[in-house]
Coordinates of C-alpha atoms in Angstrom, one line a residue:
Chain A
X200 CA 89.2 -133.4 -113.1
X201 CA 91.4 -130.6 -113.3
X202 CA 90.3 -127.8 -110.1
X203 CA 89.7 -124.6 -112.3
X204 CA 88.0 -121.5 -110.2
X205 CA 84.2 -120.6 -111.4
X206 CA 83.3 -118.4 -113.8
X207 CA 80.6 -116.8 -114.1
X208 CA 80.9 -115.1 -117.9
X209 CA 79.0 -116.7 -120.4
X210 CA 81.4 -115.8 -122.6
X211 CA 84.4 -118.1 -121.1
X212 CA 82.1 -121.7 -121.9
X213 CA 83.9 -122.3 -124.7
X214 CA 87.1 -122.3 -123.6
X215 CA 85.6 -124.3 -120.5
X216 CA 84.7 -127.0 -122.0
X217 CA 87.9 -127.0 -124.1
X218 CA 89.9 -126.7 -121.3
X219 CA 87.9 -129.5 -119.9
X220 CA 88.0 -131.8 -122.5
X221 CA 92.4 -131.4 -122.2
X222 CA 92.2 -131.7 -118.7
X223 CA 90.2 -135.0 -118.8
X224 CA 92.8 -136.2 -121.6
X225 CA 95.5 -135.2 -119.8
X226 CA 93.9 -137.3 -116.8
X227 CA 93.4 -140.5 -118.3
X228 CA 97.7 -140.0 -118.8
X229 CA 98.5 -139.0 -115.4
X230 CA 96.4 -140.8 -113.1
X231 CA 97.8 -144.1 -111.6
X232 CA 96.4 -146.3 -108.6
X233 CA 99.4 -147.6 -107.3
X234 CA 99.6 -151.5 -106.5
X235 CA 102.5 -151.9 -105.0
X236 CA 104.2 -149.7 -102.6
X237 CA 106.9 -148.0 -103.9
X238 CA 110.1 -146.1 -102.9
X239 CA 111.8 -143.1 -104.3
X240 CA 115.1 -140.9 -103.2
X241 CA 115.3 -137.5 -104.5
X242 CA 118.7 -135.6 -104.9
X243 CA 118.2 -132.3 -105.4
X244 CA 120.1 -128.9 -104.1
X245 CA 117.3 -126.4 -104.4
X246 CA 114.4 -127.1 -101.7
X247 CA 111.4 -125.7 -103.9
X248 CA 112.7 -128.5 -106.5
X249 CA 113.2 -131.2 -103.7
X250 CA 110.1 -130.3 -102.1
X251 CA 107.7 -130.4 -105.2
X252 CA 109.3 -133.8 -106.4
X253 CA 109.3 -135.6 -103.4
X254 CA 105.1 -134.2 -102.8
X255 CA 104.2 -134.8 -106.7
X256 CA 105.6 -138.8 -106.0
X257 CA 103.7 -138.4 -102.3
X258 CA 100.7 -138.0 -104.7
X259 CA 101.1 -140.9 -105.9
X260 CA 101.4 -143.2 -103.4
X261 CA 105.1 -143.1 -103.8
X262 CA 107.9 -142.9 -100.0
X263 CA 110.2 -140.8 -100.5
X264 CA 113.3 -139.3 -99.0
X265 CA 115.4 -136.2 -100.0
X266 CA 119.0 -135.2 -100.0
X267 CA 120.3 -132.2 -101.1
X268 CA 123.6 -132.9 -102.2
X269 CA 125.2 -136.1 -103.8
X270 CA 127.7 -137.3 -101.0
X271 CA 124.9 -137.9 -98.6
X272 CA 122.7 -139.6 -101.6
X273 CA 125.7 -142.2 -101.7
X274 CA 125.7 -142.5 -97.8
X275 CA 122.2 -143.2 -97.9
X276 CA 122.7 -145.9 -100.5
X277 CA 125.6 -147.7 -99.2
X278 CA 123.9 -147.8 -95.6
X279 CA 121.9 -150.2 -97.6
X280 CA 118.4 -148.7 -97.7
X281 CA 117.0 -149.5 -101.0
X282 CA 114.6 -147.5 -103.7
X283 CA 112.6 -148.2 -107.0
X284 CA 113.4 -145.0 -108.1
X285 CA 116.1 -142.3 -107.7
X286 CA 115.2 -138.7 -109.1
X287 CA 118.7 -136.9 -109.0
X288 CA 119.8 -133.4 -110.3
X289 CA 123.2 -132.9 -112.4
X290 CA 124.5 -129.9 -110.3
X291 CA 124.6 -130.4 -106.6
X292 CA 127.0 -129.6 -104.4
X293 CA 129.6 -131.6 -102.2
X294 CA 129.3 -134.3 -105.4
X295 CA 128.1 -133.4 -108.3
X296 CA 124.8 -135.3 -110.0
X297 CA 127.7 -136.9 -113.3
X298 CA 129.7 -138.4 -110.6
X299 CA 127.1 -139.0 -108.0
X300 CA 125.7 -141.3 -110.6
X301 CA 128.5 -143.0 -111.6
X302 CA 129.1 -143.9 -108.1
X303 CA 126.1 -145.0 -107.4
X304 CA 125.9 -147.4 -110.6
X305 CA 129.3 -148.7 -109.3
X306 CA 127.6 -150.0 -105.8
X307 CA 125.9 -152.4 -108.2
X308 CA 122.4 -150.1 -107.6
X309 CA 120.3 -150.6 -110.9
X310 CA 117.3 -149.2 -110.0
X311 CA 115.6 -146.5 -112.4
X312 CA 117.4 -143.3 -112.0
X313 CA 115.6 -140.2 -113.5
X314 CA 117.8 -137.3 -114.4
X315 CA 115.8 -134.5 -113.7
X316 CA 117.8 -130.8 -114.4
X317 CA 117.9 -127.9 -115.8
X318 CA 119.9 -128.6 -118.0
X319 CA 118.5 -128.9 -121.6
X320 CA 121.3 -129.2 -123.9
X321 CA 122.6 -132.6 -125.9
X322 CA 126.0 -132.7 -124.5
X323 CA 124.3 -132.9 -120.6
X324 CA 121.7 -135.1 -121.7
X325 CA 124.3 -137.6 -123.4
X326 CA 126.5 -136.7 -120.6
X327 CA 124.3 -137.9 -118.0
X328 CA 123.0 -140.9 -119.9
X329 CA 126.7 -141.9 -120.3
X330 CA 126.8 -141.6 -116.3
X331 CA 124.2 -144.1 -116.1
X332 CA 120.7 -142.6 -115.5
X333 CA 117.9 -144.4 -117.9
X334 CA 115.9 -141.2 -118.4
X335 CA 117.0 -137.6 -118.6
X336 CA 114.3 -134.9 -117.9
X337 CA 113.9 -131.0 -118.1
X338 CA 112.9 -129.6 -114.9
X339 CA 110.3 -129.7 -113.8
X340 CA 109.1 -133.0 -113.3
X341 CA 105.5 -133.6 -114.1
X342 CA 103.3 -136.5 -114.7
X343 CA 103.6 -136.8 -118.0
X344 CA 107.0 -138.5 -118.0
X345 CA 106.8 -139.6 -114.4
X346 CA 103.5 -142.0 -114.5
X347 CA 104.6 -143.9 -117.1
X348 CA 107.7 -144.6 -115.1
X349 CA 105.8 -145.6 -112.3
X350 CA 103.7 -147.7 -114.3
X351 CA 106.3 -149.7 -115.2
X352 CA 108.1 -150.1 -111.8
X353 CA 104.4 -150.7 -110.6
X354 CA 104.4 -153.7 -113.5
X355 CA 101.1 -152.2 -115.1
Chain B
X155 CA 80.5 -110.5 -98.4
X156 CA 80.0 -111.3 -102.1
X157 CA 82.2 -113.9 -103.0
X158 CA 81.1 -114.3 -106.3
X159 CA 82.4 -111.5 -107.5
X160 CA 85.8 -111.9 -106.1
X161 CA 85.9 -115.5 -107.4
X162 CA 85.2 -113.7 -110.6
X163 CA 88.1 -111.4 -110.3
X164 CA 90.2 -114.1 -108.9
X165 CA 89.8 -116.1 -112.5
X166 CA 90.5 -113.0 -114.2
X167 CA 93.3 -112.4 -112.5
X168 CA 94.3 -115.9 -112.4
X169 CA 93.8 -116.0 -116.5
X170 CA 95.7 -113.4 -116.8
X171 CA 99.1 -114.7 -115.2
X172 CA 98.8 -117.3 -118.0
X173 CA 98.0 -114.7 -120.7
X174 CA 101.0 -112.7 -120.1
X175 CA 103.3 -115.2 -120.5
X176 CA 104.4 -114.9 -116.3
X177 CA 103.4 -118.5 -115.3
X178 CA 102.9 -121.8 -117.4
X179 CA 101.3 -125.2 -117.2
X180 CA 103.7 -126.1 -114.3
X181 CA 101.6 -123.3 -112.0
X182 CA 98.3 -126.0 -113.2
X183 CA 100.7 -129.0 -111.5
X184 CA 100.9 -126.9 -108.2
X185 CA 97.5 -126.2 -108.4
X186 CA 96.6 -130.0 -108.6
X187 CA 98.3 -130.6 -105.6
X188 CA 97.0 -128.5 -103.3
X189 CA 93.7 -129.7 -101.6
X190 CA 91.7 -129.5 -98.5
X191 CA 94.5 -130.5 -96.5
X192 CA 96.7 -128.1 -97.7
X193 CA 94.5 -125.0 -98.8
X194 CA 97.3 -122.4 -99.4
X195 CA 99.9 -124.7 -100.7
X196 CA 100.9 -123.0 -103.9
X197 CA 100.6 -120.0 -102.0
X198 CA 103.3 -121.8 -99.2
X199 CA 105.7 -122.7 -101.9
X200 CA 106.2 -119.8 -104.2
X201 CA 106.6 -118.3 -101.0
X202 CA 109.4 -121.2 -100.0
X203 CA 110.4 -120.2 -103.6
X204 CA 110.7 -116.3 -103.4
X205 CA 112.7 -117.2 -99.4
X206 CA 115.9 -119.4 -101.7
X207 CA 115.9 -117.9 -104.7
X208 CA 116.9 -114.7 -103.0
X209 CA 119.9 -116.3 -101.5
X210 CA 120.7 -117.4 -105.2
X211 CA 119.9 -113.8 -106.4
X212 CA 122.3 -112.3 -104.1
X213 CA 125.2 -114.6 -105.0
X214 CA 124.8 -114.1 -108.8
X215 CA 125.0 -110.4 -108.1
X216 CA 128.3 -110.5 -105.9
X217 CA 129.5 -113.0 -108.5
X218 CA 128.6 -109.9 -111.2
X219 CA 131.0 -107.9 -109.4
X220 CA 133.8 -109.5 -109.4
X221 CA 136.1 -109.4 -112.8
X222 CA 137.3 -111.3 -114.6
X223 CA 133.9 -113.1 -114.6
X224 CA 133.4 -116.7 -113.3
X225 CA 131.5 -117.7 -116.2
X226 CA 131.5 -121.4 -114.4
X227 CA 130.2 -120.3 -111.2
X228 CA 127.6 -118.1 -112.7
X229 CA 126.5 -120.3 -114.7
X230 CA 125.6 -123.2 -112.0
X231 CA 124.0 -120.4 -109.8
X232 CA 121.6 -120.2 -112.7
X233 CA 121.5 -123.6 -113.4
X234 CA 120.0 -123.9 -109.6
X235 CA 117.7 -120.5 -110.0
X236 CA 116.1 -121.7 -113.4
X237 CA 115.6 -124.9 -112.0
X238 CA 113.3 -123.9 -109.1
X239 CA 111.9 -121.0 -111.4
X240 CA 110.6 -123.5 -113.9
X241 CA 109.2 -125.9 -110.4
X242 CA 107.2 -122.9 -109.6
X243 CA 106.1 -122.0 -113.6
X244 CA 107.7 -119.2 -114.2
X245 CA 107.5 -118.8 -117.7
X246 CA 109.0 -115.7 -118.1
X247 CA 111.8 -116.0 -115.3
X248 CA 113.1 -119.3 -116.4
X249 CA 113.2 -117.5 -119.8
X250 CA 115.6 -115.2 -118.8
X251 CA 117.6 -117.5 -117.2
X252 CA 118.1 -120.1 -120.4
X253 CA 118.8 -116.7 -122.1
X254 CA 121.7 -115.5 -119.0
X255 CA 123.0 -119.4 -119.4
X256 CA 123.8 -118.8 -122.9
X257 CA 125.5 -116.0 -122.5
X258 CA 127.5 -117.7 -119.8
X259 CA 128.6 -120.6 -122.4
X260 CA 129.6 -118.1 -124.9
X261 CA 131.4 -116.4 -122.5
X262 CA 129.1 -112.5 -123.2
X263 CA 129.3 -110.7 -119.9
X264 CA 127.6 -107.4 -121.4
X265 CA 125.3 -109.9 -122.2
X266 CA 124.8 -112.3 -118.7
X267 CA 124.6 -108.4 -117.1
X268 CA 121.5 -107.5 -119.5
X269 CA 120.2 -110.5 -118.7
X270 CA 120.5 -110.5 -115.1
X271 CA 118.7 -106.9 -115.3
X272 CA 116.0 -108.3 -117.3
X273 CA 115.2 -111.3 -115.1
X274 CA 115.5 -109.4 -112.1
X275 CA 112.5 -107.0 -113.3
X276 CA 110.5 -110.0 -114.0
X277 CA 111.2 -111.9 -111.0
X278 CA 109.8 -108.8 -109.2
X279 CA 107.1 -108.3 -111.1
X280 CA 105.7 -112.2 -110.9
X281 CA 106.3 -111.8 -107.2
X282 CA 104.5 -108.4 -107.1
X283 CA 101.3 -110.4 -109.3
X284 CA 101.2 -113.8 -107.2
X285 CA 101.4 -111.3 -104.2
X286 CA 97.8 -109.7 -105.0
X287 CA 96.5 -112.9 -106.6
X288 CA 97.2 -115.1 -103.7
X289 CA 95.9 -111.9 -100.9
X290 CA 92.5 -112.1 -103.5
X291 CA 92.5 -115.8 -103.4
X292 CA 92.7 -115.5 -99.5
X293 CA 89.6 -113.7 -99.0
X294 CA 87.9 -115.2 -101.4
X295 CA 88.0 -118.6 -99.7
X296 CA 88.9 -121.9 -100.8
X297 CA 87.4 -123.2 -103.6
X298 CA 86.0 -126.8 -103.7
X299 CA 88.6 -128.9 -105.2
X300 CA 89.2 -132.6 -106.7
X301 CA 92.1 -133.9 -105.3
X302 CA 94.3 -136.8 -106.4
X303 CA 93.5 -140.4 -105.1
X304 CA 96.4 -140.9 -102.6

């Protein structure tokens, strides 16, 4: 159930319970019991980003590691450690998140690659569709779009 | 001390951030992560938030001063601040930036400058509200939480 802090006015129950009812809906979409143990790399510039989306996929069960730029996301990759899931941004520095992508599509990795930026305009989402990510996501990431992703690399 | 009362004025408070449009349902995701273990973790990483963002401040404002404009360069600055604005929920920040991005693509500097001024008074001002609401939430204790099966 979703933590919400006490209160103690009568006249709040109503939006309470509502607020309860969503929460428990919102549960039944978002929690996942993980089977097998799965592995993600997140490429993301900005540490509060990085941070949140490598502990909401801790949450879940998931390993993760983090880079912050794309150059060592392909270093990582071609030292042959391998993931279930790569979570990477379209602007970072040193490579950027188009070509990092493309790159790391070329190394023959076809694993599910989230795009997961800022961005929210139709020529960045085709854009980094065209590079090869399957999914493109606003920032920020939240169970909504990521547990049914991990359901399906979990085969549920 | 009562702690009713300030758990009282802690919901109100809390309520409020949501009512005035400063934080969104992405402040709810940071709440769900934080549990026994980590008690003051929302409080830890808008804190980890306010520390970058600053750096990213800073860099848009020397970029401000220097024409012509580097609408490129200004542009992926806010890319990076309105990406870990919207991690934190920060409805109204992350606002401001979409509005500066657009101005960026269309090339408006009158208009990336009124922007900037605009999202600089709400950045404070969320930082100035979290600030009391997380020194309330502090002395009132933690509160029992659910956390997620791990």
């Amino acid at each position: 159930m979703t933590p919400t802090l006490p209160s103690g006015d009568q006249a709040s129950d109503q939006d309470n319970w509502d607020n309860g009812r969503l929460a428990h809906k919102r549960q039944l979409l978002t929690e996942i019991i993980l089977r097998n143990r799965l592995t993600a790399l997140v490429v993301d510039g900005d540490t509060t980003c990085r941070v949140l989306e490598q502990l909401l996929l801790h949450s879940y069960g998931v390993q993760t590691q983090g880079v912050d730029n794309g150059r060592d996301a392909i270093a990582l990759i071609a030292s042959g450690v391998k993931f279930n899931l790569i979570i990477i941004d379209m602007i970072l520095s040193v490579l950027n998140g188009l070509e990092a992508t493309r790159q790391i599509r070329d190394m023959g990795v076809h694993c599910k690659m989230l795009g997961v930026t800022a961005c929210s305009g139709e020529s960045e989402r085709q854009a980094f569709l065209a590079a090869g990510v399957d999914v493109f996501i606003e920032k920020p990431l939240d169970p909504e779009h990521l547990v049914p992703i991990l359901r399906e690399l979990d085969g549920q | 001390m009562e702690r009713n009362p300030m758990r009282r004025q802690l919901a109100i408070m809390r309520q409020s951030l949501f009512d005035q449009g400063h934080v969104d349902e992405q402040f709810v995701q940071l709440e769900e992560l934080q549990d026994d273990a980590n008690p003051n973790f929302v409080e830890e990483v808008v804190t980890l938030y306010y520390r970058d963002s600053a750096r990213i401040i800073l860099n848009i404002e020397q970029a401000l001063e220097r024409k012509p404009f580097d609408f490129r360069k200004l542009d992926a600055y806010m890319h990076q601040f309105k990406g870990s604005s919207s991690s934190i929920g920060a409805k109204k920040v992350k606002a401001e930036s979409t509005l500066f991005r657009e101005y960026c693509k269309s090339g408006n500097g009158e208009g990336c400058m009124r922007s900037f001024h605009q999202l600089k008074k709400e950045y404070a001002t969320l930082r100035k509200k979290l600030g009391a609401y997380f020194q309330l939430a502090r002395q009132a204790g933690p509160v029992e939480t659910a956390s997620r099966p791990k």
